[in-house]
DNA sequence: GAAACTGGTTACCCATTGGTAACTAATATA
DNA sequence: TATATTAGTTACCAATGGGTAACCAGTTTC
């Protein structure tokens, strides 16, 4: 009589679950999407530009999130020997691939709002 | 000389940022995607089924996440007066819309892994 | 009568997240 | 000489997230 559900034990499913876990880990936190989204629109930005663009972020958090994402090869950090020295942050090819994901998230959020509003 | 970046102040951008913030809030936490993904594959599941399917989750967390998602109208909770009593959880129409988002997340995670592996 | 099933709740604890504010060092400008 | 720019770092603190383990009540089976 019991129709036991057991979808989550196939290797296919396990791989999928791991992929999602990876994605969530790499893109976790309050600010990463915001930073990545800003870099998607700007190509190159300096630390102070990001600090101004990403509204509300503190230098400590920006620094930490940028380091995280550089480690995970989503962005590059290049020192420019101007005077005073400046640092340019830009998306890598891997970083650019978050575009569709951000779009999906934004459209889901929008649709969700509208759905609740129009019900 | 300064080409000040200022993409994030348009109302268009602000709306988008809010939508993403909404989505992140509603779908936040370690377990929601896992639970939603399981419900996407099963239509109806009881508490104990979910506890077995979502590997590693504790009853406390499952209970809390289900309550969250019921409040946000992603899932329904219906008591079935069998003996012993059972409770069925299922996705709402709004809940079903997370499908594409989960797919996107999974495929991003997969692509990211492959990209790093093949570099 | 004891054990095991149903669907949870409760108490306790620790680690991570993220915020505030102040500070650094080097250079340039007023 | 004082101030502002660059790019961060440091110390401190509070809230949240999430884990463990035990417990509860009702029903059914052994």
mmCIF file of N, CA and C in Angstrom, chain A:
data_model
loop_
_atom_site.group_PDB
_atom_site.id
_atom_site.type_symbol
_atom_site.label_atom_id
_atom_site.label_comp_id
_atom_site.label_asym_id
_atom_site.label_seq_id
_atom_site.Cartn_x
_atom_site.Cartn_y
_atom_site.Cartn_z
ATOM 1 N N UNK A 1 0.806 -1.224 0.000
ATOM 2 C CA UNK A 1 0.000 0.000 0.000
ATOM 3 C C UNK A 1 0.846 1.285 0.000
ATOM 4 N N UNK A 2 1.949 1.249 0.723
ATOM 5 C CA UNK A 2 2.824 2.423 0.738
ATOM 6 C C UNK A 2 3.523 2.606 -0.603
ATOM 7 N N UNK A 3 3.281 3.745 -1.208
ATOM 8 C CA UNK A 3 4.053 4.058 -2.397
ATOM 9 C C UNK A 3 5.218 4.932 -1.954
ATOM 10 N N UNK A 4 6.287 4.295 -1.544
ATOM 11 C CA UNK A 4 7.436 5.027 -1.016
ATOM 12 C C UNK A 4 8.074 5.916 -2.076
ATOM 13 N N UNK A 5 8.222 7.161 -1.751
ATOM 14 C CA UNK A 5 8.934 8.068 -2.642
ATOM 15 C C UNK A 5 10.428 7.816 -2.500
ATOM 16 N N UNK A 6 11.109 7.698 -3.622
ATOM 17 C CA UNK A 6 12.554 7.483 -3.536
ATOM 18 C C UNK A 6 13.272 8.060 -4.740
ATOM 19 N N UNK A 7 12.957 9.304 -5.043
ATOM 20 C CA UNK A 7 13.553 9.925 -6.213
ATOM 21 C C UNK A 7 14.966 10.388 -5.948
ATOM 22 N N UNK A 8 15.242 10.691 -4.678
ATOM 23 C CA UNK A 8 16.488 11.392 -4.370
ATOM 24 C C UNK A 8 17.689 10.470 -4.178
ATOM 25 N N UNK A 9 17.558 9.219 -4.558
ATOM 26 C CA UNK A 9 18.693 8.328 -4.344
ATOM 27 C C UNK A 9 19.401 7.922 -5.632
ATOM 28 N N UNK A 10 18.833 8.282 -6.792
ATOM 29 C CA UNK A 10 19.505 7.958 -8.044
ATOM 30 C C UNK A 10 20.762 8.812 -8.178
ATOM 31 N N UNK A 11 21.751 8.285 -8.898
ATOM 32 C CA UNK A 11 22.986 9.047 -9.068
ATOM 33 C C UNK A 11 22.730 10.342 -9.824
ATOM 34 N N UNK A 12 21.793 10.294 -10.762
ATOM 35 C CA UNK A 12 21.400 11.485 -11.499
ATOM 36 C C UNK A 12 20.994 12.598 -10.535
ATOM 37 N N UNK A 13 20.116 12.193 -9.614
ATOM 38 C CA UNK A 13 19.591 13.138 -8.639
ATOM 39 C C UNK A 13 20.686 13.627 -7.697
ATOM 40 N N UNK A 14 21.563 12.727 -7.297
ATOM 41 C CA UNK A 14 22.650 13.091 -6.396
ATOM 42 C C UNK A 14 23.570 14.132 -7.029
ATOM 43 N N UNK A 15 23.862 13.914 -8.307
ATOM 44 C CA UNK A 15 24.724 14.857 -9.018
ATOM 45 C C UNK A 15 24.084 16.237 -9.073
ATOM 46 N N UNK A 16 22.794 16.220 -9.377
ATOM 47 C CA UNK A 16 22.038 17.476 -9.425
ATOM 48 C C UNK A 16 22.063 18.182 -8.086
ATOM 49 N N UNK A 17 21.838 17.428 -7.032
ATOM 50 C CA UNK A 17 21.842 18.006 -5.688
ATOM 51 C C UNK A 17 23.203 18.603 -5.360
ATOM 52 N N UNK A 18 24.246 17.912 -5.736
ATOM 53 C CA UNK A 18 25.600 18.435 -5.518
ATOM 54 C C UNK A 18 25.853 19.714 -6.303
ATOM 55 N N UNK A 19 25.379 19.747 -7.556
ATOM 56 C CA UNK A 19 25.562 20.935 -8.385
ATOM 57 C C UNK A 19 24.885 22.133 -7.741
ATOM 58 N N UNK A 20 23.684 21.908 -7.230
ATOM 59 C CA UNK A 20 22.945 22.999 -6.581
ATOM 60 C C UNK A 20 23.672 23.439 -5.317
ATOM 61 N N UNK A 21 24.176 22.463 -4.569
ATOM 62 C CA UNK A 21 24.911 22.798 -3.351
ATOM 63 C C UNK A 21 26.145 23.646 -3.693
ATOM 64 N N UNK A 22 26.866 23.233 -4.732
ATOM 65 C CA UNK A 22 28.019 24.008 -5.210
ATOM 66 C C UNK A 22 27.621 25.445 -5.512
ATOM 67 N N UNK A 23 26.603 25.569 -6.338
ATOM 68 C CA UNK A 23 26.169 26.899 -6.767
ATOM 69 C C UNK A 23 25.798 27.756 -5.572
ATOM 70 N N UNK A 24 25.066 27.162 -4.629
ATOM 71 C CA UNK A 24 24.636 27.930 -3.469
ATOM 72 C C UNK A 24 25.812 28.370 -2.612
ATOM 73 N N UNK A 25 26.807 27.514 -2.519
ATOM 74 C CA UNK A 25 27.978 27.839 -1.712
ATOM 75 C C UNK A 25 28.760 28.997 -2.339
ATOM 76 N N UNK A 26 28.990 28.880 -3.627
ATOM 77 C CA UNK A 26 29.799 29.870 -4.327
ATOM 78 C C UNK A 26 29.109 31.226 -4.407
ATOM 79 N N UNK A 27 27.784 31.176 -4.526
ATOM 80 C CA UNK A 27 27.044 32.432 -4.710
ATOM 81 C C UNK A 27 26.308 32.857 -3.444
ATOM 82 N N UNK A 28 26.725 32.308 -2.305
ATOM 83 C CA UNK A 28 26.024 32.573 -1.053
ATOM 84 C C UNK A 28 26.303 33.973 -0.527
ATOM 85 N N UNK A 29 25.469 34.405 0.376
ATOM 86 C CA UNK A 29 25.681 35.698 1.020
ATOM 87 C C UNK A 29 24.784 36.780 0.461
ATOM 88 N N UNK A 30 24.785 37.859 1.194
ATOM 89 C CA UNK A 30 23.841 38.940 0.923
ATOM 90 C C UNK A 30 24.232 39.767 -0.296
ATOM 91 N N UNK A 31 25.507 39.772 -0.662
ATOM 92 C CA UNK A 31 25.986 40.793 -1.597
ATOM 93 C C UNK A 31 26.454 40.292 -2.953
ATOM 94 N N UNK A 32 26.743 38.989 -3.085
ATOM 95 C CA UNK A 32 27.423 38.527 -4.309
ATOM 96 C C UNK A 32 26.641 38.817 -5.574
ATOM 97 N N UNK A 33 25.348 38.538 -5.565
ATOM 98 C CA UNK A 33 24.567 38.798 -6.780
ATOM 99 C C UNK A 33 24.571 40.288 -7.123
ATOM 100 N N UNK A 34 24.519 41.079 -6.084
ATOM 101 C CA UNK A 34 24.496 42.518 -6.295
ATOM 102 C C UNK A 34 25.808 42.988 -6.942
ATOM 103 N N UNK A 35 26.905 42.489 -6.428
ATOM 104 C CA UNK A 35 28.212 42.844 -6.984
ATOM 105 C C UNK A 35 28.360 42.321 -8.409
ATOM 106 N N UNK A 36 28.011 41.053 -8.591
ATOM 107 C CA UNK A 36 28.137 40.456 -9.922
ATOM 108 C C UNK A 36 27.242 41.174 -10.925
ATOM 109 N N UNK A 37 26.036 41.486 -10.506
ATOM 110 C CA UNK A 37 25.118 42.200 -11.383
ATOM 111 C C UNK A 37 25.673 43.553 -11.794
ATOM 112 N N UNK A 38 26.299 44.229 -10.858
ATOM 113 C CA UNK A 38 26.895 45.530 -11.160
ATOM 114 C C UNK A 38 28.049 45.377 -12.142
ATOM 115 N N UNK A 39 28.858 44.341 -11.937
ATOM 116 C CA UNK A 39 29.979 44.110 -12.850
ATOM 117 C C UNK A 39 29.496 43.659 -14.233
ATOM 118 N N UNK A 40 28.345 43.008 -14.272
ATOM 119 C CA UNK A 40 27.797 42.616 -15.572
ATOM 120 C C UNK A 40 27.445 43.844 -16.408
ATOM 121 N N UNK A 41 27.089 44.913 -15.733
ATOM 122 C CA UNK A 41 26.697 46.124 -16.458
ATOM 123 C C UNK A 41 27.859 47.069 -16.721
ATOM 124 N N UNK A 42 29.021 46.789 -16.112
ATOM 125 C CA UNK A 42 30.076 47.795 -16.187
ATOM 126 C C UNK A 42 31.439 47.355 -16.697
ATOM 127 N N UNK A 43 31.632 46.072 -16.821
ATOM 128 C CA UNK A 43 32.881 45.559 -17.385
ATOM 129 C C UNK A 43 34.063 45.691 -16.431
ATOM 130 N N UNK A 44 34.433 46.941 -16.127
ATOM 131 C CA UNK A 44 35.536 47.155 -15.192
ATOM 132 C C UNK A 44 35.091 48.134 -14.131
ATOM 133 N N UNK A 45 35.371 47.836 -12.874
ATOM 134 C CA UNK A 45 35.070 48.800 -11.824
ATOM 135 C C UNK A 45 36.154 48.758 -10.769
ATOM 136 N N UNK A 46 36.438 49.922 -10.216
ATOM 137 C CA UNK A 46 37.419 49.992 -9.140
ATOM 138 C C UNK A 46 36.730 49.791 -7.798
ATOM 139 N N UNK A 47 37.528 49.545 -6.804
ATOM 140 C CA UNK A 47 36.987 49.287 -5.468
ATOM 141 C C UNK A 47 36.011 50.373 -5.024
ATOM 142 N N UNK A 48 36.428 51.594 -5.162
ATOM 143 C CA UNK A 48 35.591 52.713 -4.707
ATOM 144 C C UNK A 48 34.331 52.862 -5.548
ATOM 145 N N UNK A 49 34.426 52.530 -6.838
ATOM 146 C CA UNK A 49 33.237 52.549 -7.685
ATOM 147 C C UNK A 49 32.216 51.534 -7.165
ATOM 148 N N UNK A 50 32.699 50.342 -6.885
ATOM 149 C CA UNK A 50 31.797 49.305 -6.378
ATOM 150 C C UNK A 50 31.192 49.719 -5.043
ATOM 151 N N UNK A 51 32.016 50.324 -4.211
ATOM 152 C CA UNK A 51 31.538 50.761 -2.902
ATOM 153 C C UNK A 51 30.391 51.757 -3.049
ATOM 154 N N UNK A 52 30.478 52.579 -4.091
ATOM 155 C CA UNK A 52 29.422 53.564 -4.324
ATOM 156 C C UNK A 52 28.221 52.935 -5.019
ATOM 157 N N UNK A 53 28.485 52.013 -5.927
ATOM 158 C CA UNK A 53 27.413 51.411 -6.717
ATOM 159 C C UNK A 53 26.560 50.432 -5.914
ATOM 160 N N UNK A 54 27.224 49.597 -5.165
ATOM 161 C CA UNK A 54 26.508 48.583 -4.394
ATOM 162 C C UNK A 54 26.029 49.233 -3.104
ATOM 163 N N UNK A 55 24.820 49.678 -3.161
ATOM 164 C CA UNK A 55 24.316 50.559 -2.104
ATOM 165 C C UNK A 55 24.207 49.848 -0.765
ATOM 166 N N UNK A 56 24.894 50.407 0.218
ATOM 167 C CA UNK A 56 24.764 49.891 1.577
ATOM 168 C C UNK A 56 25.902 48.988 2.016
ATOM 169 N N UNK A 57 26.721 48.559 1.077
ATOM 170 C CA UNK A 57 27.798 47.639 1.458
ATOM 171 C C UNK A 57 28.934 48.408 2.154
ATOM 172 N N UNK A 58 29.538 47.757 3.129
ATOM 173 C CA UNK A 58 30.667 48.360 3.843
ATOM 174 C C UNK A 58 31.962 47.844 3.227
ATOM 175 N N UNK A 59 33.028 48.636 3.331
ATOM 176 C CA UNK A 59 34.301 48.225 2.709
ATOM 177 C C UNK A 59 34.745 46.834 3.162
ATOM 178 N N UNK A 60 34.527 46.524 4.407
ATOM 179 C CA UNK A 60 34.920 45.199 4.896
ATOM 180 C C UNK A 60 34.235 44.086 4.113
ATOM 181 N N UNK A 61 32.917 44.202 3.947
ATOM 182 C CA UNK A 61 32.167 43.171 3.247
ATOM 183 C C UNK A 61 32.548 43.125 1.781
ATOM 184 N N UNK A 62 32.686 44.297 1.171
ATOM 185 C CA UNK A 62 33.051 44.329 -0.243
ATOM 186 C C UNK A 62 34.385 43.636 -0.455
ATOM 187 N N UNK A 63 35.341 43.980 0.383
ATOM 188 C CA UNK A 63 36.658 43.365 0.293
ATOM 189 C C UNK A 63 36.579 41.853 0.415
ATOM 190 N N UNK A 64 35.812 41.397 1.397
ATOM 191 C CA UNK A 64 35.714 39.960 1.644
ATOM 192 C C UNK A 64 35.007 39.231 0.500
ATOM 193 N N UNK A 65 33.917 39.799 0.020
ATOM 194 C CA UNK A 65 33.177 39.157 -1.068
ATOM 195 C C UNK A 65 34.011 39.123 -2.343
ATOM 196 N N UNK A 66 34.747 40.196 -2.606
ATOM 197 C CA UNK A 66 35.600 40.228 -3.792
ATOM 198 C C UNK A 66 36.688 39.166 -3.699
ATOM 199 N N UNK A 67 37.267 39.017 -2.508
ATOM 200 C CA UNK A 67 38.281 37.970 -2.324
ATOM 201 C C UNK A 67 37.698 36.579 -2.562
ATOM 202 N N UNK A 68 36.530 36.345 -1.992
ATOM 203 C CA UNK A 68 35.847 35.066 -2.202
ATOM 204 C C UNK A 68 35.683 34.770 -3.689
ATOM 205 N N UNK A 69 35.155 35.772 -4.389
ATOM 206 C CA UNK A 69 34.828 35.548 -5.795
ATOM 207 C C UNK A 69 36.080 35.459 -6.656
ATOM 208 N N UNK A 70 37.141 36.132 -6.240
ATOM 209 C CA UNK A 70 38.391 35.995 -6.976
ATOM 210 C C UNK A 70 38.925 34.568 -6.805
ATOM 211 N N UNK A 71 38.862 34.072 -5.578
ATOM 212 C CA UNK A 71 39.296 32.690 -5.310
ATOM 213 C C UNK A 71 38.508 31.696 -6.146
ATOM 214 N N UNK A 72 37.220 31.946 -6.274
ATOM 215 C CA UNK A 72 36.371 31.043 -7.048
ATOM 216 C C UNK A 72 36.367 31.372 -8.536
ATOM 217 N N UNK A 73 37.279 32.252 -8.917
ATOM 218 C CA UNK A 73 37.495 32.570 -10.326
ATOM 219 C C UNK A 73 36.270 33.110 -11.038
ATOM 220 N N UNK A 74 35.498 33.897 -10.304
ATOM 221 C CA UNK A 74 34.377 34.585 -10.940
ATOM 222 C C UNK A 74 34.781 35.989 -11.386
ATOM 223 N N UNK A 75 35.790 36.535 -10.707
ATOM 224 C CA UNK A 75 36.248 37.877 -11.058
ATOM 225 C C UNK A 75 37.778 37.919 -11.068
ATOM 226 N N UNK A 76 38.301 38.933 -11.726
ATOM 227 C CA UNK A 76 39.745 39.168 -11.694
ATOM 228 C C UNK A 76 40.012 40.479 -10.973
ATOM 229 N N UNK A 77 41.182 40.546 -10.377
ATOM 230 C CA UNK A 77 41.607 41.746 -9.671
ATOM 231 C C UNK A 77 42.939 42.162 -10.262
ATOM 232 N N UNK A 78 42.960 43.351 -10.844
ATOM 233 C CA UNK A 78 44.213 43.809 -11.435
ATOM 234 C C UNK A 78 44.571 45.174 -10.891
ATOM 235 N N UNK A 79 45.825 45.245 -10.432
ATOM 236 C CA UNK A 79 46.336 46.491 -9.897
ATOM 237 C C UNK A 79 46.812 47.368 -11.042
ATOM 238 N N UNK A 80 46.373 48.596 -11.060
ATOM 239 C CA UNK A 80 46.811 49.534 -12.086
ATOM 240 C C UNK A 80 47.730 50.549 -11.421
ATOM 241 N N UNK A 81 48.942 50.694 -11.939
ATOM 242 C CA UNK A 81 49.933 51.535 -11.275
ATOM 243 C C UNK A 81 49.785 52.996 -11.668
ATOM 244 N N UNK A 82 48.596 53.469 -11.444
ATOM 245 C CA UNK A 82 48.366 54.895 -11.559
ATOM 246 C C UNK A 82 48.796 55.526 -10.248
ATOM 247 N N UNK A 83 48.688 56.833 -10.159
ATOM 248 C CA UNK A 83 48.979 57.497 -8.895
ATOM 249 C C UNK A 83 47.810 58.371 -8.514
ATOM 250 N N UNK A 84 47.117 58.035 -7.415
ATOM 251 C CA UNK A 84 47.372 56.895 -6.548
ATOM 252 C C UNK A 84 46.965 55.582 -7.220
ATOM 253 N N UNK A 85 47.534 54.519 -6.713
ATOM 254 C CA UNK A 85 47.259 53.183 -7.248
ATOM 255 C C UNK A 85 45.751 52.913 -7.293
ATOM 256 N N UNK A 86 45.284 52.244 -8.350
ATOM 257 C CA UNK A 86 43.886 51.818 -8.398
ATOM 258 C C UNK A 86 43.834 50.337 -8.681
ATOM 259 N N UNK A 87 42.696 49.736 -8.381
ATOM 260 C CA UNK A 87 42.508 48.302 -8.581
ATOM 261 C C UNK A 87 41.251 48.092 -9.385
ATOM 262 N N UNK A 88 41.368 47.328 -10.453
ATOM 263 C CA UNK A 88 40.212 47.091 -11.309
ATOM 264 C C UNK A 88 39.666 45.687 -11.112
ATOM 265 N N UNK A 89 38.377 45.623 -10.922
ATOM 266 C CA UNK A 89 37.709 44.322 -10.824
ATOM 267 C C UNK A 89 36.874 44.109 -12.071
ATOM 268 N N UNK A 90 36.919 42.873 -12.585
ATOM 269 C CA UNK A 90 36.138 42.544 -13.777
ATOM 270 C C UNK A 90 35.714 41.088 -13.711
ATOM 271 N N UNK A 91 34.671 40.749 -14.432
ATOM 272 C CA UNK A 91 34.206 39.369 -14.469
ATOM 273 C C UNK A 91 35.105 38.513 -15.337
ATOM 274 N N UNK A 92 35.313 37.279 -14.942
ATOM 275 C CA UNK A 92 35.934 36.295 -15.823
ATOM 276 C C UNK A 92 34.842 35.730 -16.736
ATOM 277 N N UNK A 93 35.250 34.855 -17.651
ATOM 278 C CA UNK A 93 34.248 34.189 -18.495
ATOM 279 C C UNK A 93 33.270 33.410 -17.617
ATOM 280 N N UNK A 94 33.818 32.738 -16.611
ATOM 281 C CA UNK A 94 32.953 31.985 -15.684
ATOM 282 C C UNK A 94 32.007 32.933 -14.966
ATOM 283 N N UNK A 95 32.528 34.079 -14.588
ATOM 284 C CA UNK A 95 31.705 35.053 -13.894
ATOM 285 C C UNK A 95 30.547 35.549 -14.743
ATOM 286 N N UNK A 96 30.834 35.699 -16.028
ATOM 287 C CA UNK A 96 29.779 36.197 -16.924
ATOM 288 C C UNK A 96 28.613 35.225 -17.049
ATOM 289 N N UNK A 97 28.885 33.950 -16.756
ATOM 290 C CA UNK A 97 27.814 32.961 -16.912
ATOM 291 C C UNK A 97 26.729 33.074 -15.840
ATOM 292 N N UNK A 98 26.951 33.903 -14.834
ATOM 293 C CA UNK A 98 25.885 34.067 -13.836
ATOM 294 C C UNK A 98 24.746 34.940 -14.371
ATOM 295 N N UNK A 99 24.967 35.582 -15.491
ATOM 296 C CA UNK A 99 23.943 36.446 -16.080
ATOM 297 C C UNK A 99 22.564 35.806 -16.143
ATOM 298 N N UNK A 100 22.455 34.664 -16.830
ATOM 299 C CA UNK A 100 21.147 34.009 -16.933
ATOM 300 C C UNK A 100 20.550 33.653 -15.572
ATOM 301 N N UNK A 101 21.409 33.266 -14.649
ATOM 302 C CA UNK A 101 20.927 32.887 -13.318
ATOM 303 C C UNK A 101 20.333 34.092 -12.605
ATOM 304 N N UNK A 102 21.017 35.213 -12.684
ATOM 305 C CA UNK A 102 20.499 36.436 -12.080
ATOM 306 C C UNK A 102 19.189 36.843 -12.747
ATOM 307 N N UNK A 103 19.157 36.720 -14.067
ATOM 308 C CA UNK A 103 17.913 37.032 -14.781
ATOM 309 C C UNK A 103 16.762 36.167 -14.278
ATOM 310 N N UNK A 104 17.044 34.886 -14.149
ATOM 311 C CA UNK A 104 16.010 33.951 -13.715
ATOM 312 C C UNK A 104 15.517 34.312 -12.315
ATOM 313 N N UNK A 105 16.474 34.632 -11.447
ATOM 314 C CA UNK A 105 16.135 35.003 -10.072
ATOM 315 C C UNK A 105 15.281 36.263 -10.062
ATOM 316 N N UNK A 106 15.670 37.237 -10.852
ATOM 317 C CA UNK A 106 14.934 38.500 -10.911
ATOM 318 C C UNK A 106 13.532 38.273 -11.463
ATOM 319 N N UNK A 107 13.432 37.452 -12.510
ATOM 320 C CA UNK A 107 12.105 37.266 -13.102
ATOM 321 C C UNK A 107 11.229 36.426 -12.190
ATOM 322 N N UNK A 108 11.833 35.491 -11.455
ATOM 323 C CA UNK A 108 11.042 34.725 -10.497
ATOM 324 C C UNK A 108 10.512 35.665 -9.406
ATOM 325 N N UNK A 109 11.382 36.489 -8.886
ATOM 326 C CA UNK A 109 10.974 37.416 -7.837
ATOM 327 C C UNK A 109 9.856 38.330 -8.301
ATOM 328 N N UNK A 110 9.990 38.820 -9.524
ATOM 329 C CA UNK A 110 8.967 39.694 -10.088
ATOM 330 C C UNK A 110 7.645 38.952 -10.254
ATOM 331 N N UNK A 111 7.720 37.778 -10.831
ATOM 332 C CA UNK A 111 6.509 36.975 -11.055
ATOM 333 C C UNK A 111 5.837 36.632 -9.735
ATOM 334 N N UNK A 112 6.650 36.313 -8.738
ATOM 335 C CA UNK A 112 6.107 35.958 -7.425
ATOM 336 C C UNK A 112 5.338 37.135 -6.838
ATOM 337 N N UNK A 113 5.956 38.311 -6.883
ATOM 338 C CA UNK A 113 5.287 39.520 -6.410
ATOM 339 C C UNK A 113 3.962 39.734 -7.103
ATOM 340 N N UNK A 114 3.996 39.664 -8.423
ATOM 341 C CA UNK A 114 2.778 39.898 -9.198
ATOM 342 C C UNK A 114 1.713 38.866 -8.888
ATOM 343 N N UNK A 115 2.130 37.624 -8.751
ATOM 344 C CA UNK A 115 1.179 36.547 -8.465
ATOM 345 C C UNK A 115 0.463 36.809 -7.143
ATOM 346 N N UNK A 116 1.211 37.181 -6.124
ATOM 347 C CA UNK A 116 0.590 37.430 -4.825
ATOM 348 C C UNK A 116 -0.282 38.676 -4.870
ATOM 349 N N UNK A 117 0.161 39.651 -5.658
ATOM 350 C CA UNK A 117 -0.570 40.906 -5.731
ATOM 351 C C UNK A 117 -1.908 40.742 -6.444
ATOM 352 N N UNK A 118 -1.901 39.915 -7.499
ATOM 353 C CA UNK A 118 -3.101 39.794 -8.330
ATOM 354 C C UNK A 118 -4.046 38.689 -7.894
ATOM 355 N N UNK A 119 -3.717 38.067 -6.803
ATOM 356 C CA UNK A 119 -4.560 36.915 -6.435
ATOM 357 C C UNK A 119 -5.887 37.361 -5.828
#
